[in-house]
Amino acid sequence: DFAYIYGEWSEQYGCHEWQRLTKCAEYYGYDWGTDIAHDSLADCRATLYCYKKMKEQKELES
């Protein structure tokens, strides 16, 4: 879960703050190119990219 990776804690809710896809994509250096966030296909591409990056990160930490 990217919220845990990003690490922004919410004292109010006692858990990590949920982060937007654009924040996750920025964190992992995703290049939107000519795509625009919130376009369904562009969001799918960014989500897949972020998923793969999080999976790689988890494997490196194991």
MMTF fields as JSON, N, C-alpha, C and O atoms, coordinates in Angstrom:
{
  "mmtfVersion": "1.0.0",
  "mmtfProducer": "UNKNOWN",
  "numBonds": 247,
  "numAtoms": 248,
  "numGroups": 62,
  "numChains": 1,
  "numModels": 1,
  "chainsPerModel": [1],
  "groupsPerChain": [62],
  "chainIdList": ["A"],
  "bondAtomList": [4, 2, 8, 6, 12, 10, 16, 14, 20, 18, 24, 22, 28, 26, 32, 30, 36, 34, 40, 38, 44, 42, 48, 46, 52, 50, 56, 54, 60, 58, 64, 62, 68, 66, 72, 70, 76, 74, 80, 78, 84, 82, 88, 86, 92, 90, 96, 94, 100, 98, 104, 102, 108, 106, 112, 110, 116, 114, 120, 118, 124, 122, 128, 126, 132, 130, 136, 134, 140, 138, 144, 142, 148, 146, 152, 150, 156, 154, 160, 158, 164, 162, 168, 166, 172, 170, 176, 174, 180, 178, 184, 182, 188, 186, 192, 190, 196, 194, 200, 198, 204, 202, 208, 206, 212, 210, 216, 214, 220, 218, 224, 222, 228, 226, 232, 230, 236, 234, 240, 238, 244, 242],
  "bondOrderList": [1, 1, 1, 1, 1, 1, 1, 1, 1, 1, 1, 1, 1, 1, 1, 1, 1, 1, 1, 1, 1, 1, 1, 1, 1, 1, 1, 1, 1, 1, 1, 1, 1, 1, 1, 1, 1, 1, 1, 1, 1, 1, 1, 1, 1, 1, 1, 1, 1, 1, 1, 1, 1, 1, 1, 1, 1, 1, 1, 1, 1],
  "groupList": [{"groupName": "ASP", "atomNameList": ["N", "CA", "C", "O"], "elementList": ["N", "C", "C", "O"], "formalChargeList": [0, 0, 0, 0], "bondAtomList": [1, 0, 2, 1, 3, 2], "bondOrderList": [1, 1, 2], "singleLetterCode": "D", "chemCompType": "L-PEPTIDE LINKING"}, {"groupName": "PHE", "atomNameList": ["N", "CA", "C", "O"], "elementList": ["N", "C", "C", "O"], "formalChargeList": [0, 0, 0, 0], "bondAtomList": [1, 0, 2, 1, 3, 2], "bondOrderList": [1, 1, 2], "singleLetterCode": "F", "chemCompType": "L-PEPTIDE LINKING"}, {"groupName": "ALA", "atomNameList": ["N", "CA", "C", "O"], "elementList": ["N", "C", "C", "O"], "formalChargeList": [0, 0, 0, 0], "bondAtomList": [1, 0, 2, 1, 3, 2], "bondOrderList": [1, 1, 2], "singleLetterCode": "A", "chemCompType": "L-PEPTIDE LINKING"}, {"groupName": "TYR", "atomNameList": ["N", "CA", "C", "O"], "elementList": ["N", "C", "C", "O"], "formalChargeList": [0, 0, 0, 0], "bondAtomList": [1, 0, 2, 1, 3, 2], "bondOrderList": [1, 1, 2], "singleLetterCode": "Y", "chemCompType": "L-PEPTIDE LINKING"}, {"groupName": "ILE", "atomNameList": ["N", "CA", "C", "O"], "elementList": ["N", "C", "C", "O"], "formalChargeList": [0, 0, 0, 0], "bondAtomList": [1, 0, 2, 1, 3, 2], "bondOrderList": [1, 1, 2], "singleLetterCode": "I", "chemCompType": "L-PEPTIDE LINKING"}, {"groupName": "GLY", "atomNameList": ["N", "CA", "C", "O"], "elementList": ["N", "C", "C", "O"], "formalChargeList": [0, 0, 0, 0], "bondAtomList": [1, 0, 2, 1, 3, 2], "bondOrderList": [1, 1, 2], "singleLetterCode": "G", "chemCompType": "PEPTIDE LINKING"}, {"groupName": "GLU", "atomNameList": ["N", "CA", "C", "O"], "elementList": ["N", "C", "C", "O"], "formalChargeList": [0, 0, 0, 0], "bondAtomList": [1, 0, 2, 1, 3, 2], "bondOrderList": [1, 1, 2], "singleLetterCode": "E", "chemCompType": "L-PEPTIDE LINKING"}, {"groupName": "TRP", "atomNameList": ["N", "CA", "C", "O"], "elementList": ["N", "C", "C", "O"], "formalChargeList": [0, 0, 0, 0], "bondAtomList": [1, 0, 2, 1, 3, 2], "bondOrderList": [1, 1, 2], "singleLetterCode": "W", "chemCompType": "L-PEPTIDE LINKING"}, {"groupName": "SER", "atomNameList": ["N", "CA", "C", "O"], "elementList": ["N", "C", "C", "O"], "formalChargeList": [0, 0, 0, 0], "bondAtomList": [1, 0, 2, 1, 3, 2], "bondOrderList": [1, 1, 2], "singleLetterCode": "S", "chemCompType": "L-PEPTIDE LINKING"}, {"groupName": "GLN", "atomNameList": ["N", "CA", "C", "O"], "elementList": ["N", "C", "C", "O"], "formalChargeList": [0, 0, 0, 0], "bondAtomList": [1, 0, 2, 1, 3, 2], "bondOrderList": [1, 1, 2], "singleLetterCode": "Q", "chemCompType": "L-PEPTIDE LINKING"}, {"groupName": "CYS", "atomNameList": ["N", "CA", "C", "O"], "elementList": ["N", "C", "C", "O"], "formalChargeList": [0, 0, 0, 0], "bondAtomList": [1, 0, 2, 1, 3, 2], "bondOrderList": [1, 1, 2], "singleLetterCode": "C", "chemCompType": "L-PEPTIDE LINKING"}, {"groupName": "HIS", "atomNameList": ["N", "CA", "C", "O"], "elementList": ["N", "C", "C", "O"], "formalChargeList": [0, 0, 0, 0], "bondAtomList": [1, 0, 2, 1, 3, 2], "bondOrderList": [1, 1, 2], "singleLetterCode": "H", "chemCompType": "L-PEPTIDE LINKING"}, {"groupName": "ARG", "atomNameList": ["N", "CA", "C", "O"], "elementList": ["N", "C", "C", "O"], "formalChargeList": [0, 0, 0, 0], "bondAtomList": [1, 0, 2, 1, 3, 2], "bondOrderList": [1, 1, 2], "singleLetterCode": "R", "chemCompType": "L-PEPTIDE LINKING"}, {"groupName": "LEU", "atomNameList": ["N", "CA", "C", "O"], "elementList": ["N", "C", "C", "O"], "formalChargeList": [0, 0, 0, 0], "bondAtomList": [1, 0, 2, 1, 3, 2], "bondOrderList": [1, 1, 2], "singleLetterCode": "L", "chemCompType": "L-PEPTIDE LINKING"}, {"groupName": "THR", "atomNameList": ["N", "CA", "C", "O"], "elementList": ["N", "C", "C", "O"], "formalChargeList": [0, 0, 0, 0], "bondAtomList": [1, 0, 2, 1, 3, 2], "bondOrderList": [1, 1, 2], "singleLetterCode": "T", "chemCompType": "L-PEPTIDE LINKING"}, {"groupName": "LYS", "atomNameList": ["N", "CA", "C", "O"], "elementList": ["N", "C", "C", "O"], "formalChargeList": [0, 0, 0, 0], "bondAtomList": [1, 0, 2, 1, 3, 2], "bondOrderList": [1, 1, 2], "singleLetterCode": "K", "chemCompType": "L-PEPTIDE LINKING"}, {"groupName": "MET", "atomNameList": ["N", "CA", "C", "O"], "elementList": ["N", "C", "C", "O"], "formalChargeList": [0, 0, 0, 0], "bondAtomList": [1, 0, 2, 1, 3, 2], "bondOrderList": [1, 1, 2], "singleLetterCode": "M", "chemCompType": "L-PEPTIDE LINKING"}],
  "groupTypeList": [0, 1, 2, 3, 4, 3, 5, 6, 7, 8, 6, 9, 3, 5, 10, 11, 6, 7, 9, 12, 13, 14, 15, 10, 2, 6, 3, 3, 5, 3, 0, 7, 5, 14, 0, 4, 2, 11, 0, 8, 13, 2, 0, 10, 12, 2, 14, 13, 3, 10, 3, 15, 15, 16, 15, 6, 9, 15, 6, 13, 6, 8],
  "groupIdList": [1, 2, 3, 4, 5, 6, 7, 8, 9, 10, 11, 12, 13, 14, 15, 16, 17, 18, 19, 20, 21, 22, 23, 24, 25, 26, 27, 28, 29, 30, 31, 32, 33, 34, 35, 36, 37, 38, 39, 40, 41, 42, 43, 44, 45, 46, 47, 48, 49, 50, 51, 52, 53, 54, 55, 56, 57, 58, 59, 60, 61, 62],
  "secStructList": [7, 2, 2, 2, 2, 2, 7, 7, 3, 3, 6, 6, 6, 6, 3, 3, 7, 7, 7, 7, 2, 2, 2, 2, 2, 2, 2, 6, 6, 7, 7, 7, 6, 6, 7, 7, 6, 6, 1, 2, 2, 2, 2, 2, 2, 2, 2, 2, 2, 2, 2, 2, 2, 2, 2, 2, 2, 2, 2, 2, 2, 7],
  "xCoordList": [0.837, 0.0, 0.883, 1.758, 0.655, 1.519, 1.449, 2.441, 0.325, 0.214, 1.272, 1.895, 1.477, 2.49, 3.896, 4.731, 4.158, 5.468, 5.768, 6.876, 4.788, 4.988, 5.178, 5.97, 4.445, 4.695, 4.103, 4.53, 3.149, 2.513, 1.468, 0.471, 1.698, 0.847, -0.27, -0.049, -1.455, -2.596, -2.828, -3.226, -2.58, -2.855, -4.355, -4.782, -5.141, -6.595, -7.158, -8.026, -6.66, -7.204, -6.32, -6.74, -5.104, -4.214, -3.715, -3.493, -3.541, -3.033, -2.336, -2.303, -1.791, -1.134, -2.176, -3.23, -1.848, -2.742, -2.807, -1.777, -3.996, -4.196, -3.574, -3.683, -2.917, -2.275, -2.905, -3.362, -2.923, -3.486, -2.545, -1.342, -3.109, -2.319, -1.241, -0.117, -1.558, -0.565, 0.625, 1.754, 0.398, 1.482, 2.356, 3.584, 1.729, 2.46, 3.281, 4.451, 2.668, 3.363, 4.56, 5.629, 4.387, 5.479, 6.596, 7.775, 6.231, 7.192, 8.1, 9.304, 7.518, 8.272, 8.812, 9.4, 8.619, 9.19, 8.468, 9.084, 7.171, 6.391, 6.319, 6.075, 6.533, 6.44, 5.072, 4.805, 4.228, 2.885, 2.925, 1.95, 4.037, 4.135, 3.037, 2.862, 2.301, 1.192, -0.121, -1.145, -0.083, -1.287, -1.636, -0.78, -2.885, -3.383, -3.969, -4.759, -3.575, -4.129, -5.647, -6.192, -6.309, -7.766, -8.419, -9.641, -7.615, -8.092, -8.01, -6.989, -9.04, -9.08, -7.901, -7.331, -7.519, -6.394, -5.079, -4.232, -4.905, -3.686, -3.565, -2.474, -4.667, -4.652, -4.321, -3.614, -4.826, -4.499, -3.011, -2.393, -2.436, -0.996, -0.18, 0.777, -0.561, 0.16, 0.016, 0.975, -1.167, -1.402, -0.537, 0.064, -0.468, 0.365, 1.835, 2.542, 2.294, 3.677, 3.964, 4.968, 3.084, 3.273, 3.233, 4.021, 2.331, 2.236, 3.549, 4.057, 4.093, 5.356, 6.493, 7.334, 6.525, 7.576, 7.461, 8.472, 6.247, 6.059, 6.446, 7.032, 6.119, 6.484, 8.004, 8.558, 8.683, 10.15, 10.745, 11.671, 10.208, 10.704, 10.541, 11.445, 9.401, 9.147, 10.111, 10.607, 10.382, 11.305, 12.723, 13.448, 13.128, 14.464, 14.62, 15.71, 13.536, 13.565, 13.494, 13.782, 13.11, 12.966, 14.295, 14.355],
  "yCoordList": [-1.184, 0.0, 1.249, 1.396, 2.132, 3.301, 4.232, 4.887, 4.307, 5.183, 4.81, 5.69, 3.526, 3.056, 3.411, 3.863, 3.212, 3.517, 5.003, 5.388, 5.835, 7.285, 7.78, 8.687, 7.173, 7.395, 8.635, 9.009, 9.275, 10.45, 9.965, 9.349, 10.241, 9.731, 10.708, 11.918, 10.191, 10.989, 10.76, 9.671, 11.777, 11.675, 11.533, 10.84, 12.187, 12.164, 10.747, 10.332, 10.007, 8.681, 7.536, 6.379, 7.858, 6.831, 5.846, 4.672, 6.326, 5.475, 6.351, 7.576, 5.703, 6.458, 7.138, 6.577, 8.357, 9.133, 8.51, 8.157, 8.378, 7.929, 8.956, 10.159, 8.484, 9.375, 9.198, 8.111, 10.267, 10.234, 9.516, 9.415, 9.026, 8.383, 9.326, 8.891, 10.594, 11.546, 11.662, 11.839, 11.568, 11.616, 10.368, 10.458, 9.221, 7.968, 7.984, 7.6, 8.424, 8.481, 9.421, 9.112, 10.548, 11.512, 10.901, 11.054, 10.221, 9.593, 8.608, 8.553, 7.839, 6.831, 7.337, 6.568, 8.606, 9.194, 8.841, 8.753, 8.641, 8.311, 9.506, 10.633, 9.251, 10.288, 10.174, 9.218, 11.144, 11.129, 11.37, 11.082, 11.895, 12.181, 13.135, 14.193, 12.765, 13.613, 13.237, 13.886, 12.179, 11.763, 12.784, 13.536, 12.796, 13.701, 12.851, 11.939, 13.159, 12.438, 12.574, 13.603, 11.537, 11.426, 11.028, 10.902, 10.829, 10.162, 8.668, 8.217, 7.905, 6.52, 5.68, 4.933, 5.775, 4.99, 5.468, 4.651, 6.765, 7.32, 6.88, 6.54, 6.885, 6.447, 4.959, 4.548, 4.155, 2.721, 2.509, 1.685, 3.241, 3.129, 3.537, 2.858, 4.637, 5.119, 4.136, 3.899, 3.569, 2.594, 1.359, 0.864, 0.856, -0.307, 0.0, -0.821, 1.165, 1.58, 1.613, 1.068, 2.247, 2.346, 0.973, 0.69, 0.132, -1.228, -1.974, -2.606, -1.893, -2.579, -2.022, -2.78, -0.71, -0.09, -0.509, -0.782, -0.562, -0.995, -2.46, -2.838, -3.281, -4.695, -4.847, -5.632, -4.104, -4.13, -3.722, -4.359, -2.665, -2.164, -3.221, -3.432, -3.873, -4.909, -6.075, -6.619, -6.466, -7.571, -7.215, -8.072, -5.964, -5.531, -5.52, -5.76, -5.242, -5.176, -6.558, -6.707, -7.568, -8.935, -9.637, -10.786],
  "zCoordList": [0.0, 0.0, 0.0, 0.854, -0.944, -1.093, 0.11, 0.431, 0.772, 1.95, 2.986, 3.58, 3.203, 4.147, 3.651, 4.435, 2.375, 1.79, 1.909, 2.283, 1.595, 1.627, 3.061, 3.321, 3.974, 5.391, 6.037, 7.129, 5.413, 6.032, 7.039, 6.659, 8.307, 9.386, 9.731, 9.775, 9.972, 10.404, 11.89, 12.304, 12.679, 14.117, 14.355, 15.279, 13.525, 13.677, 13.52, 14.288, 12.521, 12.233, 12.735, 12.732, 13.164, 13.688, 12.646, 12.944, 11.433, 10.359, 9.314, 9.431, 8.308, 7.248, 6.356, 6.059, 5.943, 5.072, 3.681, 3.108, 3.15, 1.784, 0.845, 1.08, -0.223, -1.187, -2.563, -2.916, -3.321, -4.672, -5.642, -5.4, -6.732, -7.773, -8.294, -8.546, -8.458, -8.965, -8.02, -8.477, -6.72, -5.732, -5.861, -5.83, -6.004, -6.16, -7.451, -7.454, -8.53, -9.817, -9.743, -10.27, -9.102, -8.929, -8.082, -8.402, -7.021, -6.108, -6.851, -6.6, -7.758, -8.5, -9.839, -10.599, -10.127, -11.337, -12.622, -13.684, -12.528, -13.725, -14.662, -14.23, -15.953, -16.981, -17.654, -18.381, -17.408, -17.994, -19.496, -20.189, -20.013, -21.443, -21.855, -21.25, -22.879, -23.335, -22.653, -22.862, -21.83, -21.104, -20.031, -19.565, -19.655, -18.62, -17.495, -17.739, -16.266, -15.119, -15.117, -15.518, -14.668, -14.566, -15.885, -15.957, -16.932, -18.139, -17.805, -17.285, -18.087, -17.606, -18.084, -17.289, -19.348, -19.846, -19.232, -18.87, -19.114, -18.512, -17.054, -16.596, -16.334, -14.938, -14.827, -13.907, -15.755, -15.755, -15.98, -15.306, -16.914, -17.183, -15.961, -15.59, -15.345, -14.165, -13.005, -12.271, -12.839, -11.775, -11.974, -11.02, -13.203, -13.494, -13.22, -12.636, -13.634, -13.391, -11.885, -11.427, -11.132, -9.68, -9.026, -8.124, -9.471, -8.93, -9.123, -8.197, -10.335, -10.624, -9.776, -9.291, -9.595, -8.784, -7.32, -6.672, -6.801, -5.416, -5.248, -4.235, -6.241, -6.201, -6.223, -5.452, -7.098, -7.153, -5.808, -5.307, -5.238, -3.957, -2.866, -2.059, -2.848, -1.842, -2.013, -1.027, -3.263, -3.522, -3.096, -2.592, -3.292, -2.89, -1.374, -0.856, -0.67, 0.788, 1.433, 2.621, 0.652, 1.202, 1.303, 1.742]
}
